Coordinates of C-alpha atoms in Angstrom, one line a residue:
F1 CA 10.9 -9.6 18.3
L2 CA 11.1 -6.0 19.1
P3 CA 10.0 -2.7 17.9
E4 CA 13.1 -1.6 15.6
D5 CA 13.0 -5.7 13.7
I6 CA 9.7 -4.0 12.1
N7 CA 12.2 -1.5 10.0
T8 CA 14.1 -4.7 8.6
Y9 CA 10.9 -5.9 6.8
L10 CA 9.6 -1.5 6.0
N11 CA 11.6 -1.1 3.0
K12 CA 11.4 0.3 -0.4
E13 CA 10.0 -4.3 -1.7
N14 CA 7.4 -3.5 0.7
P15 CA 4.1 -1.9 -0.8
F16 CA 3.3 -0.5 2.1
Y17 CA 7.1 1.8 2.5
Y18 CA 7.1 2.6 -1.5
N19 CA 3.2 4.0 -1.4
A20 CA 4.7 6.4 1.5
V21 CA 7.8 7.1 -0.1
G22 CA 7.0 6.7 -4.1
Q23 CA 6.0 10.2 -4.9
E24 CA 9.2 12.4 -4.1
Y25 CA 11.0 9.9 -6.9
V26 CA 8.8 11.0 -9.0
T27 CA 9.4 15.1 -7.6
K28 CA 13.3 14.4 -8.1
A29 CA 12.5 13.1 -11.7
N30 CA 11.0 16.4 -12.6
E31 CA 13.6 18.3 -10.4
Q32 CA 16.3 16.9 -13.3
Y33 CA 14.1 18.1 -16.2
H34 CA 14.0 21.5 -15.0
Q35 CA 17.3 21.4 -14.7
G36 CA 17.6 20.8 -18.1
A37 CA 16.7 24.0 -19.1
F38 CA 20.1 24.9 -18.4
D39 CA 21.5 21.7 -20.8
F40 CA 23.5 22.6 -23.2
Q41 CA 22.0 22.4 -27.5
L42 CA 23.4 21.3 -30.6
N43 CA 21.1 22.7 -33.8
I44 CA 21.7 22.2 -37.3
N45 CA 19.3 23.7 -39.9
A46 CA 19.7 23.3 -43.5
D47 CA 17.1 24.9 -46.2
E48 CA 17.7 24.3 -49.6
K49 CA 15.8 26.1 -52.6
K50 CA 15.4 26.0 -56.6
Y51 CA 12.0 27.5 -58.0
P52 CA 11.7 28.9 -61.1
V53 CA 12.7 32.4 -60.3
S54 CA 15.5 32.1 -57.0
T55 CA 18.0 29.5 -56.1
G56 CA 19.1 29.7 -52.2
N57 CA 20.6 27.5 -49.8
Y58 CA 20.7 27.6 -46.2
E59 CA 23.1 25.8 -43.4
E60 CA 23.4 26.2 -40.1
L61 CA 25.0 24.0 -37.0
K62 CA 24.7 25.8 -33.4
V63 CA 25.7 25.1 -30.1
S64 CA 23.7 27.0 -27.4
K65 CA 23.4 27.5 -23.5
N66 CA 21.0 28.7 -21.2
I67 CA 22.6 30.9 -18.0
E68 CA 20.5 30.8 -14.6
N69 CA 20.6 34.4 -14.6
G70 CA 18.4 34.5 -18.4
I71 CA 21.5 34.7 -20.3
E72 CA 21.5 32.5 -23.8
L73 CA 24.9 32.3 -25.5
S74 CA 25.3 30.8 -28.6
M75 CA 27.8 29.8 -31.1
G76 CA 28.6 28.2 -34.5
Y77 CA 28.9 28.8 -38.2
R78 CA 26.2 29.2 -41.2
Q79 CA 26.3 29.3 -44.7
A80 CA 23.3 31.5 -46.9
Q81 CA 23.7 31.8 -50.5
G82 CA 20.7 33.0 -53.4
T83 CA 17.5 34.3 -52.1
Q84 CA 16.4 32.7 -48.3
E85 CA 12.7 32.7 -47.5
Y86 CA 12.7 33.5 -43.8
N87 CA 15.8 36.3 -43.6
N88 CA 18.0 38.5 -45.2
I89 CA 21.0 36.6 -44.3
K90 CA 24.1 36.4 -47.1
T91 CA 27.5 34.4 -46.4
G92 CA 30.4 34.0 -48.6
T93 CA 31.7 31.0 -50.2
N94 CA 33.3 29.5 -47.5
G95 CA 29.9 30.9 -44.7
E96 CA 30.8 32.5 -41.9
F97 CA 31.2 31.9 -37.8
I98 CA 29.0 33.3 -35.8
S99 CA 28.5 33.9 -31.6
M100 CA 25.8 36.1 -29.8
V101 CA 24.6 36.8 -26.5
K102 CA 21.1 37.4 -25.3
I103 CA 21.1 40.2 -22.0
P104 CA 17.9 40.6 -20.3
V105 CA 18.9 43.1 -17.9
L106 CA 16.7 42.8 -15.2
S107 CA 17.4 39.6 -14.8
V108 CA 21.0 40.1 -15.0
I109 CA 21.6 42.5 -12.4
Q110 CA 18.7 40.5 -9.8
D111 CA 20.1 37.0 -10.5
I112 CA 17.3 35.5 -11.5
S113 CA 14.7 33.7 -14.4
Q114 CA 12.4 32.3 -15.3
N115 CA 14.0 29.1 -16.0
K116 CA 16.1 29.2 -12.8
V117 CA 12.5 29.6 -10.7
N118 CA 11.5 26.4 -12.4
L119 CA 14.3 25.1 -11.5
E120 CA 14.7 26.2 -7.9
T121 CA 11.0 25.6 -7.0
A122 CA 11.5 22.2 -8.4
K123 CA 14.3 21.5 -5.8
I124 CA 11.8 23.6 -3.0
E125 CA 9.4 20.9 -3.8
T126 CA 11.6 18.2 -4.1
K127 CA 12.7 18.9 -0.3
Q128 CA 9.0 19.4 0.5
Q129 CA 8.0 16.0 -0.3
H130 CA 10.3 14.3 0.8
Q131 CA 9.3 16.1 4.8
V132 CA 5.9 14.2 3.0
S133 CA 7.3 11.0 2.5
R134 CA 9.1 11.8 6.0
Q135 CA 5.4 12.4 7.5
N136 CA 4.0 8.8 5.8
L137 CA 6.8 7.3 6.9
L138 CA 6.3 8.3 10.2
L139 CA 2.6 7.4 10.4
L140 CA 3.2 4.1 8.8
H141 CA 5.1 3.6 11.7
L142 CA 2.7 4.4 13.7
Q143 CA 0.1 2.4 12.5
V144 CA 2.7 -1.0 12.6
K145 CA 3.8 0.3 16.1
K146 CA -0.2 0.0 16.9
V147 CA -0.5 -3.4 15.6
Y148 CA 2.4 -4.0 16.9
Y149 CA 1.6 -3.0 21.0
Q150 CA -2.2 -4.7 20.2
L151 CA -0.5 -7.7 19.1
L152 CA 1.6 -8.3 22.8
F153 CA -1.5 -6.8 24.7
Q154 CA -2.9 -9.7 22.9
H155 CA -0.3 -12.3 23.3
E156 CA -0.6 -11.4 27.2
I157 CA -3.7 -11.8 27.2
L158 CA -4.4 -15.1 25.8
Q159 CA -1.7 -16.1 28.6
T160 CA -3.7 -14.5 31.2
E161 CA -6.8 -16.9 29.8
Q162 CA -4.7 -20.1 30.1
N163 CA -3.4 -19.8 33.6
L164 CA -7.5 -18.5 33.9
L165 CA -8.2 -22.4 32.8
Q166 CA -5.4 -23.7 34.2
K167 CA -6.9 -22.4 37.7
A168 CA -9.6 -24.5 36.8
E169 CA -8.3 -27.7 35.5
K170 CA -6.3 -27.5 39.1
N171 CA -9.5 -26.9 41.2
F172 CA -11.0 -29.6 39.6
D173 CA -8.5 -32.6 40.2
F174 CA -9.0 -31.0 43.9
V175 CA -12.8 -31.4 43.6
S176 CA -12.1 -35.0 42.2
K177 CA -10.4 -36.2 44.8
Q178 CA -12.4 -34.9 47.1
V179 CA -15.6 -36.2 45.6
N180 CA -13.6 -40.0 46.0
I181 CA -13.2 -39.9 49.5
G182 CA -16.9 -38.7 50.0
L183 CA -15.9 -35.3 51.4
L184 CA -17.7 -33.5 48.6
P185 CA -21.0 -34.4 46.7
K186 CA -21.0 -35.2 42.9
I187 CA -22.5 -32.2 42.1
S188 CA -19.4 -30.6 42.7
L189 CA -18.3 -31.8 39.6
F190 CA -20.8 -30.8 37.2
D191 CA -19.9 -27.1 38.8
I192 CA -16.2 -27.1 37.9
E193 CA -17.1 -28.5 34.9
S194 CA -19.3 -25.8 33.8
Q195 CA -16.2 -23.3 35.0
I196 CA -14.1 -25.2 32.7
I197 CA -16.4 -25.6 29.9
E198 CA -16.2 -21.5 30.3
R199 CA -13.1 -20.7 30.5
K200 CA -12.1 -22.5 27.3
Q201 CA -14.9 -20.7 25.5
R202 CA -13.4 -17.4 26.6
L203 CA -9.6 -18.5 25.5
L204 CA -11.0 -19.4 22.2
T205 CA -11.9 -16.0 21.9
A206 CA -8.4 -14.6 22.5
Q207 CA -7.2 -16.7 20.2
N208 CA -8.3 -15.9 17.8
L209 CA -8.5 -12.2 18.7
F210 CA -4.9 -12.9 18.9
S211 CA -4.6 -14.9 15.2
Q212 CA -6.8 -11.6 14.2
I213 CA -4.2 -9.3 15.2
E214 CA -1.1 -11.1 14.0
N215 CA -2.5 -11.5 10.3
V216 CA -2.9 -7.5 10.4
F217 CA 0.4 -7.7 11.5
L218 CA 1.8 -10.0 9.3
K219 CA 0.1 -8.4 6.7
F220 CA 2.5 -5.8 6.5
L221 CA 5.8 -6.9 7.3
G222 CA 4.9 -9.4 4.1
I223 CA 6.4 -13.0 6.2
S224 CA 4.1 -15.5 6.7
K225 CA 2.8 -16.8 9.7
E226 CA 5.3 -19.5 9.9
N227 CA 8.1 -18.3 8.8
F228 CA 7.6 -15.5 12.0
N229 CA 6.8 -18.0 14.3
Q230 CA 9.7 -20.0 13.2
N231 CA 12.1 -17.2 13.8
Y232 CA 10.3 -14.6 16.9
T233 CA 8.9 -15.0 19.7
L234 CA 7.1 -12.1 21.5
P235 CA 7.9 -10.0 23.8
P236 CA 6.5 -9.0 27.3
L237 CA 4.8 -6.0 26.3
T238 CA 5.7 -4.7 30.6
S239 CA 9.4 -4.4 29.3
Q240 CA 10.2 -1.4 30.4
T241 CA 9.5 2.2 28.2
T242 CA 11.5 5.5 29.0
L243 CA 11.6 8.9 27.4
D244 CA 12.1 11.2 30.3
L245 CA 11.9 15.2 28.6
S246 CA 10.2 17.7 30.1
L247 CA 6.7 19.5 28.0
Q248 CA 9.8 22.4 26.2
D249 CA 11.9 20.1 25.7
A250 CA 9.7 17.6 23.6
F251 CA 8.4 21.3 22.2
D252 CA 11.9 21.7 20.6
I253 CA 12.5 18.8 19.1
A254 CA 9.5 18.7 17.5
I255 CA 10.1 21.9 16.4
K256 CA 13.0 20.8 14.2
N257 CA 11.5 17.2 13.6
H258 CA 8.3 17.3 12.2
P259 CA 8.1 17.3 8.6
S260 CA 4.2 18.8 8.8
L261 CA 6.4 22.5 10.0
K262 CA 9.2 21.4 8.1
Q263 CA 6.4 21.1 4.6
T264 CA 4.9 25.0 5.9
Q265 CA 8.7 26.4 5.6
H266 CA 9.6 25.2 1.8
K267 CA 6.2 26.6 0.8
I268 CA 7.2 29.9 2.5
E269 CA 10.5 29.7 0.8
K270 CA 8.2 28.8 -2.5
N271 CA 6.4 32.0 -2.2
K272 CA 9.9 34.2 -1.1
L273 CA 10.6 33.1 -4.8
G274 CA 8.1 33.8 -6.8
K275 CA 7.9 37.3 -4.9
E276 CA 11.5 37.6 -5.9
F277 CA 10.0 36.8 -9.3
N278 CA 7.4 39.1 -10.1
E279 CA 9.9 42.1 -9.0
L280 CA 10.9 42.0 -12.7
S281 CA 7.2 43.0 -13.7
K282 CA 7.1 46.8 -11.7
Y283 CA 9.5 47.5 -14.3
P284 CA 10.4 46.9 -18.5
K285 CA 11.5 44.3 -20.2
V286 CA 14.7 45.5 -21.0
N287 CA 16.6 42.2 -23.0
I288 CA 19.8 43.4 -25.2
G289 CA 22.0 41.5 -28.0
L290 CA 24.7 41.3 -29.3
Y291 CA 25.6 39.4 -32.6
T292 CA 29.3 38.9 -33.7
V293 CA 30.3 37.3 -37.0
Y294 CA 34.0 36.6 -38.9
D295 CA 34.5 35.4 -42.4
N296 CA 37.5 34.9 -43.8
I297 CA 37.0 37.5 -47.3
Y298 CA 34.6 39.6 -45.3
K299 CA 36.2 39.0 -41.6
E300 CA 34.2 40.5 -38.8
G301 CA 30.7 41.8 -38.0
H302 CA 28.7 43.0 -35.4
K303 CA 25.1 43.2 -34.6
V304 CA 23.9 45.3 -31.9
T305 CA 19.6 44.8 -30.7
F306 CA 17.8 46.6 -28.1
D307 CA 14.5 45.6 -26.9
L308 CA 12.0 47.5 -24.5
S309 CA 8.5 46.2 -23.1
M310 CA 6.4 47.7 -20.3
P311 CA 3.0 47.0 -19.6
I312 CA 1.2 50.3 -18.4
E313 CA -1.5 49.5 -16.1
R314 CA 0.4 46.7 -14.3
N315 CA -2.2 44.5 -13.6
S316 CA -0.6 40.9 -13.7
Y317 CA 1.9 41.9 -10.9
K318 CA -0.3 43.8 -9.2
G319 CA -2.8 40.5 -8.4
K320 CA 0.7 38.4 -8.3
D321 CA 1.6 41.2 -5.4
E322 CA -1.7 41.0 -3.8
Y323 CA -1.3 37.0 -4.5
L324 CA 1.4 36.0 -2.9
K325 CA 1.1 38.8 0.1
K326 CA -2.1 36.3 1.0
D327 CA -0.4 33.4 0.3
Y328 CA 2.7 34.3 2.6
M329 CA 0.0 35.2 5.4
L330 CA -2.2 32.0 5.2
L331 CA 1.1 30.2 5.1
H332 CA 2.2 32.0 8.3
S333 CA -1.1 31.7 10.1
K334 CA -1.2 27.8 9.2
Q335 CA 2.6 27.0 11.0
E336 CA 1.2 29.6 14.1
E337 CA -1.8 26.6 14.1
L338 CA 0.1 23.9 13.5
L339 CA 2.5 24.9 16.1
R340 CA -0.5 25.4 18.8
N341 CA -1.7 21.4 17.8
I342 CA 1.9 20.1 18.2
E343 CA 2.4 21.5 21.9
A344 CA -1.1 20.6 22.6
T345 CA -1.1 17.7 21.6
I346 CA 2.5 17.4 23.3
K347 CA 1.2 18.8 26.7
N348 CA -2.1 16.0 26.7
L349 CA 0.9 13.2 25.5
L350 CA 3.3 13.5 28.4
Q351 CA 0.4 14.3 31.2
G352 CA -1.6 10.7 29.7
I353 CA 2.2 9.2 29.8
S354 CA 3.0 10.7 33.5
I355 CA -0.9 9.6 34.6
T356 CA -0.5 5.7 33.0
K357 CA 2.8 5.4 35.0
R358 CA 1.0 6.2 38.1
T359 CA -2.2 4.0 37.6
I360 CA 0.4 1.2 36.8
S361 CA 1.9 1.9 39.8
M362 CA -1.6 2.1 42.1
S363 CA -2.4 -1.0 39.7
K364 CA 0.6 -3.6 40.9
Q365 CA -0.5 -3.3 44.5
E366 CA -4.0 -3.6 43.3
I367 CA -2.9 -6.9 41.5
V368 CA -1.0 -8.0 44.9
L369 CA -4.3 -8.0 46.7
A370 CA -6.0 -9.5 44.6
Q371 CA -3.5 -12.5 44.8
K372 CA -3.6 -12.7 48.2
L373 CA -7.3 -13.0 48.5
E374 CA -7.6 -15.2 45.9
K375 CA -5.1 -17.5 48.0
A376 CA -6.5 -16.6 51.0
E377 CA -10.3 -17.8 49.8
N378 CA -8.6 -21.4 48.2
R379 CA -7.0 -22.5 51.3
K380 CA -10.5 -21.3 52.9
Y381 CA -12.5 -23.9 50.0
Q382 CA -9.3 -26.6 50.7
E383 CA -10.0 -26.2 54.5
G384 CA -14.2 -26.5 53.8
L385 CA -14.6 -23.5 55.1
S386 CA -15.5 -21.4 51.0
Q387 CA -17.9 -22.6 48.3
L388 CA -16.3 -22.8 44.5
I389 CA -19.0 -20.1 43.4
L390 CA -16.4 -17.4 45.7
I391 CA -12.9 -19.3 44.5
N392 CA -14.1 -18.4 41.3
Q393 CA -15.3 -14.7 41.4
R394 CA -11.9 -14.6 43.2
E395 CA -10.0 -16.0 40.9
I396 CA -12.2 -13.7 38.0
R397 CA -11.1 -10.6 39.9
T398 CA -7.1 -11.6 39.6
L399 CA -7.8 -11.8 36.3
Q400 CA -9.8 -8.6 35.4
V401 CA -6.6 -7.1 37.5
E402 CA -3.9 -8.3 35.5
Q403 CA -6.0 -7.5 32.2
K404 CA -6.1 -3.7 33.2
L405 CA -3.0 -3.4 34.5
L406 CA -2.1 -5.4 30.3
K407 CA -4.4 -2.6 29.3
Y408 CA -2.6 0.4 31.3
Y409 CA 1.4 -1.1 29.6
Y410 CA -0.8 -0.8 26.2
D411 CA -1.7 2.9 26.4
L412 CA 1.7 3.5 27.9
K413 CA 2.9 2.3 24.7
I414 CA 1.2 3.9 22.1
L415 CA 1.3 7.2 24.5
Y416 CA 5.2 6.9 24.0
T417 CA 5.0 5.5 20.4
K418 CA 2.3 9.0 19.6
L419 CA 5.0 11.1 21.3
K420 CA 7.6 9.8 19.4
F421 CA 5.9 10.3 16.3
E422 CA 5.2 13.8 17.4
L423 CA 8.8 14.6 17.6
G424 CA 9.6 14.0 14.4
E425 CA 12.0 11.2 15.2
E426 CA 13.3 9.3 12.5
H427 CA 12.8 4.7 12.9

């Protein structure tokens, strides 16, 4: 089971995966909702009145559409007879066709409207949420891979404990033969039996810890222990991992990919969009309406409307403008803080990788020496020049050095995994 096999199980059916990305689907649906502001609308109105002193009826069928720059278009048919309740419209017997356009002058000039702002904001929020999903997935992979490498580490530890027990059992065979031929006292068997019991206890502890970590790992994958063990074996923790990057190269990759930076960039986009729309509040609102009707009997008719409104004190504009300026400064400050934190983290990770590699190299030399000393002590013991307690000390020392090297390999894997997370690299 290799690290890339994790992707097979982290999919939409996996609750950990879906919880990481599910909000993005919600945000995408909200974007579609705001897209509806530009849908064609069909409106049908009918009103018939029969009062004691007045009668009337009104029928209207209209298709309308809003344009992104704020223009409203509509066209349709209406028929109005008698006295109307809410208007003074009157048409010929066959009714009339009507078309209308409402033009918010400044919105058209600036090519912006509230509906457009709502839609563009929703689009930016979808992109922003996509980066949140990416960050959640990176965190999920970081979490799962940490457990994965813990599993490999504990599997290797378990093997070293098994090897230690096997050495004691081998020593027991040797001591038994020596006791049987009278070269060693029987009490020597008690000593080696005590070692075997102690090492069996160590093995049980290692097995329990391995099983617990395995349970946590399989929880993320969503498969049973039986299926996992039937289909997979665990690779050695010592498999080579390489990711040779300079600090500048790593920092450049992080700037390009890091989801936190992209989230901040999208927030800045929203700020700029809000500032662009708020500029309309600086000027009077000017709306022009053009109506055209056509009646088979009375022919064409036209109506032009003009609407102007202007806030005198402009507190709304000033307050919003100040808010957006301060928010823009805050976002840039957060962006700069993120950049510094990412750079410092990458620098520490690269430094940690370099030091750990050097430590591994020295630890390999330490293992060679420990194994030589253990072998020499065994030879001395077989020649009657050493004691069982010294053999035990040498074997434990070799075990400690081996497990220390495994811990360095584990640390290196975690450092690489954290570095990939900081680089924002997809898995």
